[in-house]
Coordinates of C-alpha atoms in Angstrom, one line a residue:
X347 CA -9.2 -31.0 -4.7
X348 CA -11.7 -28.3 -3.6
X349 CA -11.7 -24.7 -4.9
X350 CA -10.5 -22.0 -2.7
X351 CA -12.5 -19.6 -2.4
X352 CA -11.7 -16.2 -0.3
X353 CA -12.7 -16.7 2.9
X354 CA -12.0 -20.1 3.1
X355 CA -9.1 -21.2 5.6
X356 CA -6.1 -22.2 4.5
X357 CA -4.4 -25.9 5.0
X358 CA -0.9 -26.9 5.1
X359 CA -1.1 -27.8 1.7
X360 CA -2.4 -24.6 0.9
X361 CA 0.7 -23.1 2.2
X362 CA 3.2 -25.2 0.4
X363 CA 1.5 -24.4 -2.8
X364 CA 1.7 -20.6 -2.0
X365 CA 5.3 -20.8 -0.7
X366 CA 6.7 -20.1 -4.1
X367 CA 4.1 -16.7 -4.5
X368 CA 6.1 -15.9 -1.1
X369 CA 9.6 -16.5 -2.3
X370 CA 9.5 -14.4 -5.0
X371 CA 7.9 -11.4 -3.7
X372 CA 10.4 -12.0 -0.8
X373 CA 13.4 -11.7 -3.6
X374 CA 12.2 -9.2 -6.2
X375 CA 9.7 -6.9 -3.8
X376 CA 7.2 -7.6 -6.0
X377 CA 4.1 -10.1 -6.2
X378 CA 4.6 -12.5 -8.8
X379 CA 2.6 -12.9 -12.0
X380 CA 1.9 -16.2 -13.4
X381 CA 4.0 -16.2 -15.9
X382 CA 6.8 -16.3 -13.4
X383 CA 5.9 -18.9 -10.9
X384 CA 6.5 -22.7 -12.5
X385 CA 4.1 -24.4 -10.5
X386 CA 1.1 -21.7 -11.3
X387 CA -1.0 -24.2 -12.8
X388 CA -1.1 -26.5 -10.1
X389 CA -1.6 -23.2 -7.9
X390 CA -4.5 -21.8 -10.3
X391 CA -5.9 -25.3 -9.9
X392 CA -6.8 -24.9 -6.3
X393 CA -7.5 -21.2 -6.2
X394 CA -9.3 -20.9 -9.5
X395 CA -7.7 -17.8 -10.5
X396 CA -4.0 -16.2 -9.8
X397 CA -5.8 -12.9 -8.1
X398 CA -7.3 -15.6 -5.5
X399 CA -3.9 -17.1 -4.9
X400 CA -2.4 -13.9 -4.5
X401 CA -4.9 -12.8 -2.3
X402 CA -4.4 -16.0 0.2
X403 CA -0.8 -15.3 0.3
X404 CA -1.5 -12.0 1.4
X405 CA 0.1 -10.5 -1.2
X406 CA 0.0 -7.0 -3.0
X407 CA -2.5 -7.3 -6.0
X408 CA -0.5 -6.9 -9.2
X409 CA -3.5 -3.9 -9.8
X410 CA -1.8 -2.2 -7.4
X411 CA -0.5 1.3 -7.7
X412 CA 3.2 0.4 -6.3
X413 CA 3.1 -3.2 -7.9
X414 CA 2.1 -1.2 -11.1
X415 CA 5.1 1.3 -10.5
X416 CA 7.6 -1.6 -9.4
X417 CA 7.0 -3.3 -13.1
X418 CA 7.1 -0.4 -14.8
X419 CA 10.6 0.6 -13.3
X420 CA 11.6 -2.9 -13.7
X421 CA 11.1 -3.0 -17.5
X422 CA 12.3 0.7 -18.3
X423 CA 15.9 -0.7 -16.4
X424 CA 15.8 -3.8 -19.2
X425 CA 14.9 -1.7 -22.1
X426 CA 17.8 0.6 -20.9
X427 CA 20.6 -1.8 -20.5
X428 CA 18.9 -3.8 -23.8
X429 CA 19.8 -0.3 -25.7
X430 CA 23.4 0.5 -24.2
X431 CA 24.3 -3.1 -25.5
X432 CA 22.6 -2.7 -28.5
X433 CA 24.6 0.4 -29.0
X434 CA 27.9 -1.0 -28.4
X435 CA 27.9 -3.2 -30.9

């Protein structure tokens, strides 16, 4: 399979691969790192590197100030609720 590279058109196949970049911004408002799409190698096969498959799903970069934010917020929520249950124990 060819290297996408930006610029390039996408193909149908391009967009199933993509689809699951899409479904999880679509459910969490935020662009997806690597680490949390299953299929990222096969992705980061065809688009070399997660920023370019980000990129052709016209997503957010995860350098971006609100994606930074979103993360940030996200994480501060899980050390909360990790440290009310720790301190009902």
């Amino acid at each position: 399979m060819k290297q996408w590279i930006p610029g390039d058109p996408l193909t149908e196949n391009d967009y199933e691969l993509l689809q699951p970049l899409l479904d999880h911004a679509a459910a969490t408002g935020m662009t997806p790192t690597v680490k949390e799409i299953p299929t990222a190698a096969k992705i980061k096969s065809r688009f070399r590197i997660w920023k370019y498959a980000v990129m052709a799903a016209g997503l957010q970069s995860l350098n971006a100030a609100e994606q930074i934010w979103l993360r940030e917020a996200k994480y501060q929520r899980i050390r909360t609720e990790q440290e009310k249950k720790s301190g009902e124990m």
